[in-house]
């Protein structure tokens, strides 16, 4: 009961909105708090710094807002601003603060403007973004290089009845404050104006308003042509497996299942997958590692499916800061029982007796690489003062979630899996002496199978993968979860079909080492995804710098690793079911 109580408290903490967000209603004259959040280079989405790190208007005592775990993981560090906003009350040319900037502070602002720094404020959970300043580069002879700071902001707010719908900042009629040729202390006055506008958009539809008026370029759209192309590929592969492969199997079974009169005639020519029936179910090496891969793979399959289904059912708001991050952490902790159960259950079926070591291997198969990668990425962020570096308290809380929820659930799932395991279902008996495997042609080698098994599933999702990269490594919120669900199903279907086909060809060559081959063949899709991330970084994005580069390739590697585990588990299961099916229907002495 204590464990369940602790689990419920953690669930509430992970998904609960922060105190100042949610369904806020205002009356005319009520104060509206606007928070300053972060700044960073326009082309480096994950390189962000606290707004007050720059020489800008800041209160004497900075008071930070209480944030959810998802907001902290998203790099948010909100603090109360000096802007005084009253609901439905317009303000013209209000002084924010008067500053005197030293030469070093001016140079810091100049450098930030040259690197296209943007700022992010938050008003009623609505992100408000704009550029820090203005830069003009024109002409070759003579060459001009002008830099200006936006010292005045027009803040426009749309409302419907007693709710805020949308907000943005404008500098359309503002002249930038020049930072050129500054040789002494610079006196500067920051001002702002507030304009309220009625709107007919309902509060429930304000997410659409935010998406339609994004500060960043839009890359997300429904691309039916690529989806139809992927579905055609799936149908072709299904047709290949179901029609062609089944015709071949029917011919094989008819040839192998001859009666006694015909059996003597073909005894000398007996070859193919029938002849290895006494070896095909010979247990593979590194059984514990194989079972751990299957367990963690099915855990991520449950995790990915759970997140997509939760979004489609409207169980959380994807427009809320860090909502996806919070849901992913919660589901990862809860689905640890899946990895423990699957791994321990199959390990016991394969005759393994070191189930404690199997549980330790299962729980560390992803968490260990993740921790090492995160340590490097977080250290780089911390060294550069980025808000993406997690505070020590958040690190301790995440470690607590894993120690008190994730790891115990893995052990509990492992105990249930071990106790419910039955004997391995093998239609054929395995001989003590392994059969010699004939020399295989090059096109049946493991690298060729991995190239084929990885490329075809990757080609089915390559177009959607671009949009996912553009949103994850951009600043646009991914919202096409219905399309993502279809593409996810296509990926799993293609992976399973390719695995079955490649396994059949391997067995036809009298090579019974299919266990690890089935995992690697389709799991190699992860390698293609990582190669695509390299291509995306150099050819499809403008990201640069050590901070952004380390973050991009570190988490791209983890993403590819997750796809390897997940698709490897799916392809192995498909191959195992296929092999059991064909040998059950084979008549043997």
Coordinates of C-alpha atoms in Angstrom, one line a residue:
X1 CA 0.0 0.0 0.0
X2 CA 2.9 2.4 0.8
X3 CA 4.3 1.7 -2.7
X4 CA 1.0 2.4 -4.4
X5 CA 0.6 5.6 -2.4
X6 CA 4.1 6.8 -3.4
X7 CA 3.4 5.9 -7.0
X8 CA 0.2 8.0 -7.0
X9 CA 2.0 11.0 -5.5
X10 CA 4.7 10.8 -8.2
X11 CA 2.1 10.6 -10.9
X12 CA 0.4 13.7 -9.6
X13 CA 3.7 15.5 -9.4
X14 CA 4.8 14.5 -12.9
X15 CA 1.7 15.6 -14.7
X16 CA 0.2 18.3 -12.5
X17 CA 0.3 21.8 -14.1
X18 CA 2.2 24.5 -12.4
X19 CA 0.2 26.8 -10.0
X20 CA 0.0 29.8 -12.3
X21 CA -1.1 27.9 -15.4
X22 CA -4.4 26.3 -16.5
X23 CA -7.9 27.7 -16.8
X24 CA -7.3 31.3 -15.8
X25 CA -10.2 33.8 -15.8
X26 CA -9.9 37.5 -15.3
X27 CA -12.0 40.5 -14.5
X28 CA -11.4 44.0 -15.9
X29 CA -8.7 45.5 -13.9
X30 CA -7.2 42.2 -12.7
X31 CA -3.4 42.0 -12.9
X32 CA -2.0 39.6 -15.5
X33 CA 1.5 38.3 -14.8
X34 CA 4.0 38.0 -17.7
X35 CA 7.1 35.9 -17.1
X36 CA 10.4 36.2 -18.9
X37 CA 11.8 32.8 -19.8
X38 CA 14.8 32.3 -22.0
X39 CA 16.9 33.6 -24.9
X40 CA 19.1 31.9 -27.4
X41 CA 20.3 31.7 -31.0
X42 CA 17.5 31.4 -33.6
X43 CA 19.1 28.5 -35.4
X44 CA 20.0 26.5 -32.2
X45 CA 16.8 25.5 -30.6
X46 CA 18.4 23.7 -27.6
X47 CA 21.0 26.4 -26.8
X48 CA 19.0 28.6 -24.5
X49 CA 20.0 30.9 -21.6
X50 CA 18.1 32.7 -18.9
X51 CA 16.7 36.0 -20.0
X52 CA 18.2 37.8 -17.1
X53 CA 21.7 36.7 -18.0
X54 CA 21.7 39.5 -20.6
X55 CA 22.0 43.1 -19.6
X56 CA 18.3 43.8 -19.7
X57 CA 15.7 45.3 -17.3
X58 CA 15.6 43.1 -14.3
X59 CA 14.0 43.6 -10.8
X60 CA 16.2 43.9 -7.7
X61 CA 15.0 40.6 -6.4
X62 CA 14.3 37.9 -9.1
X63 CA 11.4 35.6 -8.2
X64 CA 11.1 32.4 -10.2
X65 CA 7.9 30.6 -11.1
X66 CA 7.3 27.1 -9.8
X67 CA 7.6 24.8 -12.8
X68 CA 6.6 21.3 -13.6
X69 CA 9.1 18.6 -14.4
X70 CA 8.3 18.8 -18.1
X71 CA 8.9 22.6 -18.2
X72 CA 12.3 22.1 -16.5
X73 CA 13.3 19.4 -18.9
X74 CA 12.3 21.7 -21.8
X75 CA 14.8 24.3 -20.6
X76 CA 12.2 26.7 -19.1
X77 CA 13.4 29.0 -16.3
X78 CA 10.5 31.4 -15.9
X79 CA 10.8 34.5 -13.7
X80 CA 8.5 37.4 -12.9
X81 CA 9.0 40.3 -15.3
X82 CA 8.8 44.0 -14.7
X83 CA 5.9 44.5 -17.2
X84 CA 2.7 45.7 -15.5
X85 CA -0.3 44.4 -17.4
X86 CA -3.9 44.9 -16.4
X87 CA -6.7 42.9 -18.0
X88 CA -8.4 44.9 -20.9
X89 CA -6.5 48.1 -20.0
X90 CA -4.4 49.7 -22.8
X91 CA -1.1 51.3 -21.9
X92 CA 1.0 53.6 -24.1
X93 CA 4.7 54.2 -23.8
X94 CA 5.1 53.0 -20.3
X95 CA 8.6 53.2 -18.9
X96 CA 10.0 49.7 -18.0
X97 CA 13.4 50.8 -16.7
X98 CA 16.3 53.2 -17.3
X99 CA 19.7 51.6 -17.8
X100 CA 23.3 52.6 -18.1
X101 CA 25.3 50.0 -20.1
X102 CA 29.0 49.7 -19.9
X103 CA 31.1 49.0 -23.0
X104 CA 31.3 45.3 -22.2
X105 CA 27.5 45.1 -21.8
X106 CA 27.0 46.8 -25.1
X107 CA 29.4 44.4 -26.7
X108 CA 27.5 41.5 -25.1
X109 CA 24.2 42.8 -26.6
X110 CA 25.8 43.3 -30.0
X111 CA 27.2 39.8 -30.0
X112 CA 23.8 38.4 -29.1
X113 CA 22.0 40.4 -31.8
X114 CA 24.6 39.3 -34.4
X115 CA 23.9 35.7 -33.5
X116 CA 20.1 36.3 -34.0
X117 CA 19.1 35.9 -30.4
X118 CA 15.4 35.7 -29.7
X119 CA 13.6 36.0 -26.4
X120 CA 10.7 34.1 -25.0
X121 CA 8.1 35.5 -22.6
X122 CA 5.1 33.6 -21.2
X123 CA 1.7 35.1 -20.6
X124 CA -1.1 32.9 -19.4
X125 CA 0.9 29.9 -20.6
X126 CA 1.2 31.5 -24.1
X127 CA 4.7 31.8 -25.4
X128 CA 5.6 35.2 -26.8
X129 CA 8.7 35.4 -28.9
X130 CA 10.6 38.1 -30.7
X131 CA 14.1 39.1 -31.7
X132 CA 16.3 40.9 -29.3
X133 CA 17.5 43.4 -31.8
X134 CA 17.9 44.4 -35.5
X135 CA 20.8 43.8 -37.8
X136 CA 21.3 45.1 -41.3
X137 CA 24.0 43.9 -43.6
X138 CA 24.1 45.4 -47.0
X139 CA 26.3 46.3 -49.9
X140 CA 29.8 45.2 -50.9
X141 CA 31.4 48.5 -51.7
X142 CA 30.7 50.3 -49.5
X143 CA 29.9 47.7 -46.9
X144 CA 27.4 48.6 -44.1
X145 CA 26.9 46.7 -40.8
X146 CA 24.2 48.2 -38.6
X147 CA 23.1 46.8 -35.2
X148 CA 20.2 48.1 -33.2
X149 CA 18.4 47.1 -30.0
X150 CA 14.6 47.0 -29.7
X151 CA 14.2 49.3 -26.7
X152 CA 10.4 49.5 -27.1
X153 CA 7.9 46.6 -27.5
X154 CA 4.3 46.7 -28.5
X155 CA 2.5 43.8 -26.6
X156 CA -0.7 42.8 -28.3
X157 CA -3.2 40.6 -26.4
X158 CA -6.4 39.0 -27.7
X159 CA -9.1 38.1 -25.3
X160 CA -12.6 36.4 -25.4
X161 CA -14.8 37.4 -22.5
X162 CA -12.8 36.7 -19.4
X163 CA -10.0 34.6 -21.0
X164 CA -6.8 35.4 -22.8
X165 CA -6.6 33.8 -26.3
X166 CA -3.4 34.9 -27.9
X167 CA -0.5 37.4 -27.4
X168 CA 2.5 38.5 -29.4
X169 CA 5.0 41.4 -29.6
X170 CA 5.4 43.8 -32.4
X171 CA 8.1 46.3 -33.4
X172 CA 6.5 47.4 -36.7
X173 CA 6.4 51.1 -35.9
X174 CA 9.5 51.1 -33.7
X175 CA 12.9 52.5 -34.5
X176 CA 15.8 50.4 -33.2
X177 CA 18.2 51.9 -30.7
X178 CA 21.6 52.0 -32.5
X179 CA 24.5 50.2 -30.8
X180 CA 27.0 51.3 -33.4
X181 CA 30.1 53.3 -32.6
X182 CA 29.5 53.2 -28.8
X183 CA 32.7 54.4 -27.0
X184 CA 31.4 55.3 -23.6
X185 CA 28.7 54.4 -21.1
X186 CA 25.4 54.2 -22.9
X187 CA 22.2 55.5 -21.3
X188 CA 19.1 53.6 -22.4
X189 CA 15.3 53.7 -21.6
X190 CA 13.2 50.6 -22.2
X191 CA 9.5 51.2 -22.8
X192 CA 6.4 49.2 -23.7
X193 CA 2.8 49.5 -24.8
X194 CA -0.1 47.2 -24.1
X195 CA -3.0 46.8 -26.6
X196 CA -6.0 44.6 -26.0
X197 CA -8.2 43.2 -28.8
X198 CA -11.4 41.3 -28.6
X199 CA -11.4 37.9 -30.3
X200 CA -14.1 35.4 -31.5
X201 CA -11.8 32.4 -31.0
X202 CA -12.9 30.2 -28.1
X203 CA -10.6 29.3 -25.3
X204 CA -10.7 25.6 -26.4
X205 CA -9.5 26.6 -29.8
X206 CA -6.7 28.9 -28.8
X207 CA -4.1 26.1 -29.5
X208 CA -5.0 26.4 -33.2
X209 CA -4.5 30.2 -32.9
X210 CA -1.1 29.7 -31.5
X211 CA -0.2 27.2 -34.3
X212 CA -1.5 29.4 -37.1
X213 CA 0.5 32.5 -35.9
X214 CA 3.9 30.9 -35.0
X215 CA 7.0 33.1 -34.6
X216 CA 9.1 30.3 -36.2
X217 CA 8.7 29.0 -39.8
X218 CA 6.1 26.3 -40.3
X219 CA 7.2 22.9 -41.5
X220 CA 4.4 20.8 -40.3
X221 CA 1.7 19.8 -42.7
X222 CA -0.4 16.8 -43.7
X223 CA 1.5 15.0 -46.5
X224 CA -0.9 12.5 -47.9
X225 CA 1.2 11.6 -50.9
X226 CA 4.0 10.3 -48.7
X227 CA 1.5 8.4 -46.5
X228 CA -0.1 6.8 -49.5
X229 CA 3.3 5.9 -50.8
X230 CA 4.2 4.2 -47.5
X231 CA 0.9 2.4 -47.4
X232 CA 1.4 1.1 -51.0
X233 CA 4.8 -0.2 -49.8
X234 CA 3.2 -2.0 -46.9
X235 CA 0.6 -3.6 -49.2
X236 CA 3.3 -4.7 -51.6
X237 CA 5.4 -6.2 -48.8
X238 CA 2.3 -7.9 -47.2
X239 CA 1.5 -9.3 -50.7
X240 CA 5.0 -10.5 -51.1
X241 CA 5.0 -12.3 -47.7
X242 CA 1.4 -13.6 -47.8
X243 CA 1.1 -14.6 -51.5
X244 CA 4.6 -15.3 -52.8
X245 CA 6.1 -16.6 -49.6
X246 CA 3.1 -18.8 -48.8
X247 CA 3.1 -20.2 -52.4
X248 CA 6.8 -21.2 -51.8
X249 CA 6.0 -22.6 -48.4
X250 CA 3.1 -24.6 -49.9
X251 CA 5.4 -26.0 -52.5
X252 CA 8.0 -26.8 -49.9
X253 CA 5.6 -28.4 -47.6
X254 CA 4.1 -30.5 -50.4
X255 CA 7.6 -31.6 -51.4
X256 CA 8.8 -32.3 -47.8
X257 CA 5.6 -34.0 -46.7
X258 CA 5.6 -36.8 -49.3
X259 CA 4.4 -40.2 -48.3
X260 CA 6.8 -43.1 -47.7
X261 CA 6.9 -44.2 -51.3
X262 CA 8.1 -40.8 -52.5
X263 CA 10.3 -40.1 -49.5
X264 CA 13.0 -42.6 -50.5
X265 CA 13.3 -41.1 -53.9
X266 CA 14.0 -37.6 -52.6
X267 CA 16.1 -38.6 -49.6
X268 CA 19.3 -37.8 -51.4
X269 CA 18.1 -34.4 -52.5
X270 CA 16.7 -33.4 -49.2
X271 CA 17.8 -29.8 -48.5
X272 CA 16.5 -26.4 -47.5
X273 CA 14.9 -25.5 -44.2
X274 CA 13.5 -28.9 -43.5
X275 CA 16.9 -30.5 -43.1
X276 CA 17.8 -28.1 -40.2
X277 CA 14.7 -28.9 -38.2
X278 CA 16.9 -30.5 -35.5
X279 CA 18.9 -27.3 -35.1
X280 CA 16.6 -24.5 -35.8
X281 CA 15.4 -24.2 -32.2
X282 CA 18.9 -24.6 -30.8
X283 CA 19.2 -21.8 -28.2
X284 CA 21.5 -18.9 -29.2
X285 CA 24.5 -17.6 -27.4
X286 CA 24.1 -14.6 -25.0
X287 CA 20.6 -15.6 -24.1
X288 CA 20.3 -13.2 -21.2
X289 CA 21.3 -10.2 -23.5
X290 CA 18.8 -11.3 -26.1
X291 CA 16.0 -11.5 -23.6
X292 CA 17.0 -8.1 -22.2
X293 CA 16.8 -6.6 -25.7
X294 CA 13.3 -8.1 -26.2
X295 CA 12.1 -6.8 -22.9
X296 CA 13.3 -3.3 -23.3
X297 CA 12.2 -3.3 -26.9
X298 CA 8.6 -4.2 -25.9
X299 CA 8.8 -1.6 -23.2
X300 CA 9.4 1.2 -25.7
X301 CA 6.8 -0.3 -28.0
X302 CA 4.3 0.1 -25.1
X303 CA 5.7 3.6 -24.3
X304 CA 5.4 4.9 -27.8
X305 CA 1.9 3.5 -28.4
X306 CA 0.8 4.8 -25.0
X307 CA 1.9 8.4 -25.7
X308 CA 0.2 8.4 -29.1
X309 CA -3.0 6.9 -27.8
X310 CA -3.1 9.4 -24.9
X311 CA -2.7 12.3 -27.2
X312 CA -5.4 11.0 -29.6
X313 CA -7.8 10.5 -26.6
X314 CA -7.0 14.1 -25.4
X315 CA -5.7 13.0 -22.0
X316 CA -3.2 15.9 -21.9
X317 CA -2.6 19.1 -23.7
X318 CA 0.3 18.9 -26.2
X319 CA 0.5 22.7 -26.3
X320 CA 1.3 23.0 -22.6
X321 CA 4.9 23.5 -21.8
X322 CA 6.7 20.2 -21.3
X323 CA 3.5 18.0 -21.4
X324 CA 5.1 15.4 -23.6
X325 CA 8.2 15.2 -21.5
X326 CA 6.2 14.6 -18.3
X327 CA 4.1 12.0 -20.0
X328 CA 7.1 10.2 -21.4
X329 CA 8.9 10.0 -18.0
X330 CA 5.8 8.8 -16.3
X331 CA 5.1 6.1 -18.9
X332 CA 8.7 5.0 -19.0
X333 CA 8.6 4.4 -15.2
X334 CA 5.3 2.6 -15.4
X335 CA 6.2 0.4 -18.4
X336 CA 9.4 -0.9 -16.7
X337 CA 7.3 -3.8 -15.5
X338 CA 6.8 -4.8 -19.2
X339 CA 10.6 -5.1 -19.8
X340 CA 11.1 -7.1 -16.6
X341 CA 8.2 -9.5 -17.4
X342 CA 9.1 -10.1 -21.0
X343 CA 12.8 -10.5 -20.4
X344 CA 12.5 -12.8 -17.4
X345 CA 9.7 -14.9 -18.9
X346 CA 11.6 -15.6 -22.1
X347 CA 14.9 -16.1 -20.3
X348 CA 13.3 -18.8 -18.1
X349 CA 11.8 -20.4 -21.3
X350 CA 15.3 -20.6 -22.8
X351 CA 16.5 -22.5 -19.7
X352 CA 18.3 -19.5 -18.0
X353 CA 18.7 -19.8 -14.2
X354 CA 20.5 -16.5 -13.5
X355 CA 17.3 -14.4 -13.5
X356 CA 18.7 -11.8 -11.0
X357 CA 21.5 -11.0 -13.4
X358 CA 19.0 -10.9 -16.2
X359 CA 16.9 -8.3 -14.4
X360 CA 20.0 -6.2 -13.7
X361 CA 21.0 -6.4 -17.4
X362 CA 17.4 -5.5 -18.5
X363 CA 17.1 -2.5 -16.3
X364 CA 20.5 -1.1 -17.3
X365 CA 20.3 -1.9 -21.0
X366 CA 18.8 1.5 -21.8
X367 CA 19.3 3.4 -18.6
X368 CA 23.1 3.0 -18.6
X369 CA 23.7 4.4 -22.1
X370 CA 21.1 7.1 -21.5
X371 CA 22.8 8.2 -18.2
X372 CA 26.3 8.3 -19.9
X373 CA 24.9 10.3 -22.9
X374 CA 22.9 12.7 -20.7
X375 CA 25.9 13.2 -18.4
X376 CA 28.0 14.5 -21.3
X377 CA 25.2 16.6 -22.8
X378 CA 24.3 18.1 -19.4
X379 CA 27.9 18.8 -18.6
X380 CA 28.3 20.8 -21.8
X381 CA 25.2 22.8 -21.1
X382 CA 26.3 23.4 -17.5
X383 CA 29.7 24.6 -18.6
X384 CA 28.1 27.1 -21.0
X385 CA 25.5 28.3 -18.6
X386 CA 22.5 27.0 -20.7
X387 CA 19.1 26.6 -19.2
X388 CA 19.0 23.1 -20.7
X389 CA 21.3 22.0 -17.9
X390 CA 19.2 20.3 -15.2
X391 CA 19.3 21.6 -11.7
X392 CA 20.6 19.3 -9.0
X393 CA 17.2 19.0 -7.4
X394 CA 15.6 17.9 -10.7
X395 CA 18.4 15.3 -11.2
X396 CA 17.7 13.9 -7.7
X397 CA 14.0 13.8 -8.3
X398 CA 14.4 11.9 -11.6
X399 CA 16.8 9.5 -9.9
X400 CA 14.2 9.0 -7.2
X401 CA 11.5 8.2 -9.7
X402 CA 13.8 5.5 -11.3
X403 CA 14.9 4.0 -7.9
X404 CA 11.4 4.0 -6.3
X405 CA 9.2 3.3 -9.3
X406 CA 11.1 2.2 -12.4
X407 CA 13.6 -0.3 -10.9
X408 CA 11.0 -1.9 -8.4
X409 CA 8.5 -2.4 -11.2
X410 CA 11.2 -4.1 -13.3
X411 CA 11.9 -6.5 -10.5
X412 CA 8.2 -7.1 -9.9
X413 CA 7.6 -7.7 -13.6
X414 CA 10.6 -10.1 -13.6
X415 CA 9.3 -12.1 -10.7
X416 CA 5.9 -12.5 -12.4
X417 CA 7.5 -13.4 -15.7
X418 CA 9.8 -16.0 -14.0
X419 CA 7.0 -17.6 -12.1
X420 CA 4.6 -17.7 -15.1
X421 CA 7.1 -19.1 -17.6
X422 CA 6.4 -22.4 -19.3
X423 CA 8.7 -24.6 -21.3
X424 CA 9.8 -23.3 -24.7
X425 CA 7.4 -24.4 -27.4
X426 CA 9.6 -26.1 -30.0
X427 CA 7.8 -28.2 -32.6
X428 CA 11.1 -30.1 -33.3
X429 CA 13.6 -31.8 -31.0
X430 CA 17.1 -30.4 -31.0
X431 CA 20.1 -32.8 -31.4
X432 CA 23.0 -32.6 -29.1
X433 CA 25.5 -32.1 -31.9
X434 CA 25.1 -29.0 -34.1
X435 CA 24.9 -29.5 -37.8
X436 CA 27.6 -27.9 -39.9
X437 CA 26.4 -24.8 -41.8
X438 CA 27.3 -24.7 -45.5
X439 CA 29.1 -21.7 -46.9
X440 CA 26.6 -19.0 -47.6
X441 CA 26.6 -16.7 -50.7
X442 CA 27.4 -13.0 -50.1
X443 CA 23.8 -11.9 -50.5
X444 CA 22.7 -14.1 -47.6
X445 CA 25.3 -12.6 -45.2
X446 CA 24.4 -10.6 -42.1
X447 CA 25.5 -7.2 -43.4
X448 CA 23.4 -7.6 -46.6
X449 CA 20.4 -8.6 -44.5
X450 CA 20.9 -5.7 -42.2
X451 CA 21.1 -3.3 -45.1
X452 CA 17.9 -4.6 -46.7
X453 CA 16.0 -5.0 -43.4
X454 CA 17.0 -1.5 -42.2
X455 CA 16.5 0.4 -45.4
X456 CA 13.0 -0.7 -46.3
X457 CA 11.4 0.3 -43.0
X458 CA 13.4 3.5 -43.0
X459 CA 12.1 4.3 -46.5
X460 CA 8.6 3.9 -45.3
X461 CA 9.0 6.6 -42.7
X462 CA 11.6 8.8 -44.2
X463 CA 9.3 11.6 -45.2
X464 CA 7.5 11.7 -41.8
X465 CA 10.9 11.5 -40.2
X466 CA 11.8 14.9 -41.7
X467 CA 8.8 16.5 -40.1
X468 CA 9.5 14.9 -36.8
X469 CA 13.1 16.2 -36.8
X470 CA 11.9 19.6 -37.9
X471 CA 9.6 19.9 -34.9
X472 CA 11.7 18.1 -32.3
X473 CA 14.9 20.0 -33.3
X474 CA 12.9 23.2 -34.1
X475 CA 10.4 25.0 -32.0
X476 CA 7.1 24.0 -33.6
X477 CA 4.8 21.7 -31.6
X478 CA 4.1 18.4 -33.3
X479 CA 0.4 17.9 -33.5
X480 CA -0.3 15.4 -36.3
X481 CA -0.5 12.4 -34.0
X482 CA -3.2 10.7 -36.1
X483 CA -0.8 10.6 -39.0
X484 CA 2.0 9.6 -36.6
X485 CA -0.1 6.6 -35.4
X486 CA -0.6 5.5 -39.1
X487 CA 3.2 5.8 -39.8
X488 CA 4.0 4.0 -36.6
X489 CA 1.8 1.1 -37.6
X490 CA 3.4 1.1 -41.1
X491 CA 6.8 1.0 -39.6
X492 CA 6.0 -2.0 -37.4
X493 CA 4.2 -3.8 -40.3
X494 CA 7.1 -3.4 -42.7
X495 CA 9.6 -4.4 -40.1
X496 CA 7.7 -7.6 -39.3
X497 CA 7.2 -8.5 -43.0
X498 CA 10.9 -7.9 -43.9
X499 CA 12.0 -10.0 -40.9
X500 CA 9.9 -12.9 -41.9
X501 CA 11.1 -12.8 -45.5
X502 CA 14.8 -12.6 -44.6
X503 CA 14.4 -15.3 -42.0
X504 CA 12.9 -17.7 -44.6
X505 CA 15.8 -17.0 -47.0
X506 CA 18.3 -17.6 -44.3
X507 CA 16.7 -20.9 -43.3
X508 CA 16.5 -22.0 -47.0
X509 CA 20.3 -21.7 -47.0
X510 CA 20.5 -24.2 -44.1
X511 CA 21.6 -21.5 -41.7
X512 CA 19.8 -22.0 -38.4
X513 CA 21.4 -19.0 -36.6
X514 CA 18.3 -16.9 -37.0
X515 CA 17.9 -15.7 -33.4
X516 CA 20.3 -12.7 -33.4
X517 CA 20.0 -12.2 -37.2
X518 CA 16.3 -11.5 -36.9
X519 CA 17.0 -8.8 -34.3
X520 CA 19.8 -7.2 -36.2
X521 CA 18.2 -7.3 -39.6
X522 CA 15.2 -4.9 -38.9
X523 CA 16.8 -3.4 -35.8
X524 CA 19.4 -1.9 -38.2
X525 CA 16.8 0.7 -39.1
X526 CA 18.1 2.6 -36.1
X527 CA 21.5 2.9 -37.9
X528 CA 19.7 4.4 -40.9
X529 CA 17.9 6.8 -38.6
X530 CA 21.2 8.0 -37.1
X531 CA 22.7 8.4 -40.6
X532 CA 19.7 10.5 -41.5
X533 CA 20.2 12.6 -38.4
X534 CA 23.8 13.4 -39.6
X535 CA 22.4 14.3 -43.1
X536 CA 19.7 16.5 -41.5
X537 CA 22.2 18.3 -39.3
X538 CA 24.5 19.2 -42.2
X539 CA 22.0 19.7 -45.0
X540 CA 18.6 20.5 -43.6
X541 CA 19.3 22.7 -40.6
X542 CA 21.3 25.7 -39.7
X543 CA 22.4 24.5 -36.3
X544 CA 26.0 25.1 -35.2
X545 CA 28.1 25.4 -32.1
X546 CA 29.4 22.9 -29.5
X547 CA 26.3 23.1 -27.3
X548 CA 23.8 22.4 -30.0
X549 CA 26.0 19.8 -31.8
X550 CA 26.6 17.7 -28.6
X551 CA 22.9 17.8 -27.8
X552 CA 21.8 16.9 -31.3
X553 CA 24.1 13.9 -31.8
X554 CA 23.8 12.7 -28.3
X555 CA 20.1 12.4 -28.3
X556 CA 20.0 11.3 -32.0
X557 CA 22.1 8.4 -30.9
X558 CA 19.7 7.5 -28.1
X559 CA 16.8 7.8 -30.5
X560 CA 18.4 5.4 -33.0
X561 CA 19.2 3.0 -30.1
X562 CA 15.5 3.0 -29.0
X563 CA 14.4 2.2 -32.6
X564 CA 17.0 -0.6 -32.7
X565 CA 15.6 -2.2 -29.5
X566 CA 11.9 -1.7 -30.4
X567 CA 12.1 -2.9 -34.0
X568 CA 14.5 -5.7 -33.1
X569 CA 11.9 -7.0 -30.6
X570 CA 9.1 -6.8 -33.1
X571 CA 11.1 -8.5 -35.9
X572 CA 12.3 -11.3 -33.6
X573 CA 8.7 -12.0 -32.5
X574 CA 7.5 -12.1 -36.1
X575 CA 10.3 -14.5 -37.1
X576 CA 9.7 -16.8 -34.1
X577 CA 6.0 -17.1 -34.9
X578 CA 6.7 -17.7 -38.5
X579 CA 9.3 -20.5 -37.8
X580 CA 6.9 -22.2 -35.3
X581 CA 4.2 -22.1 -38.0
X582 CA 6.2 -23.7 -40.8
X583 CA 7.7 -26.4 -38.6
X584 CA 4.4 -27.3 -36.9
X585 CA 3.0 -28.0 -40.4
X586 CA 6.0 -30.1 -41.4
X587 CA 5.6 -33.9 -41.0
X588 CA 8.6 -35.4 -39.4
X589 CA 9.6 -38.9 -38.2

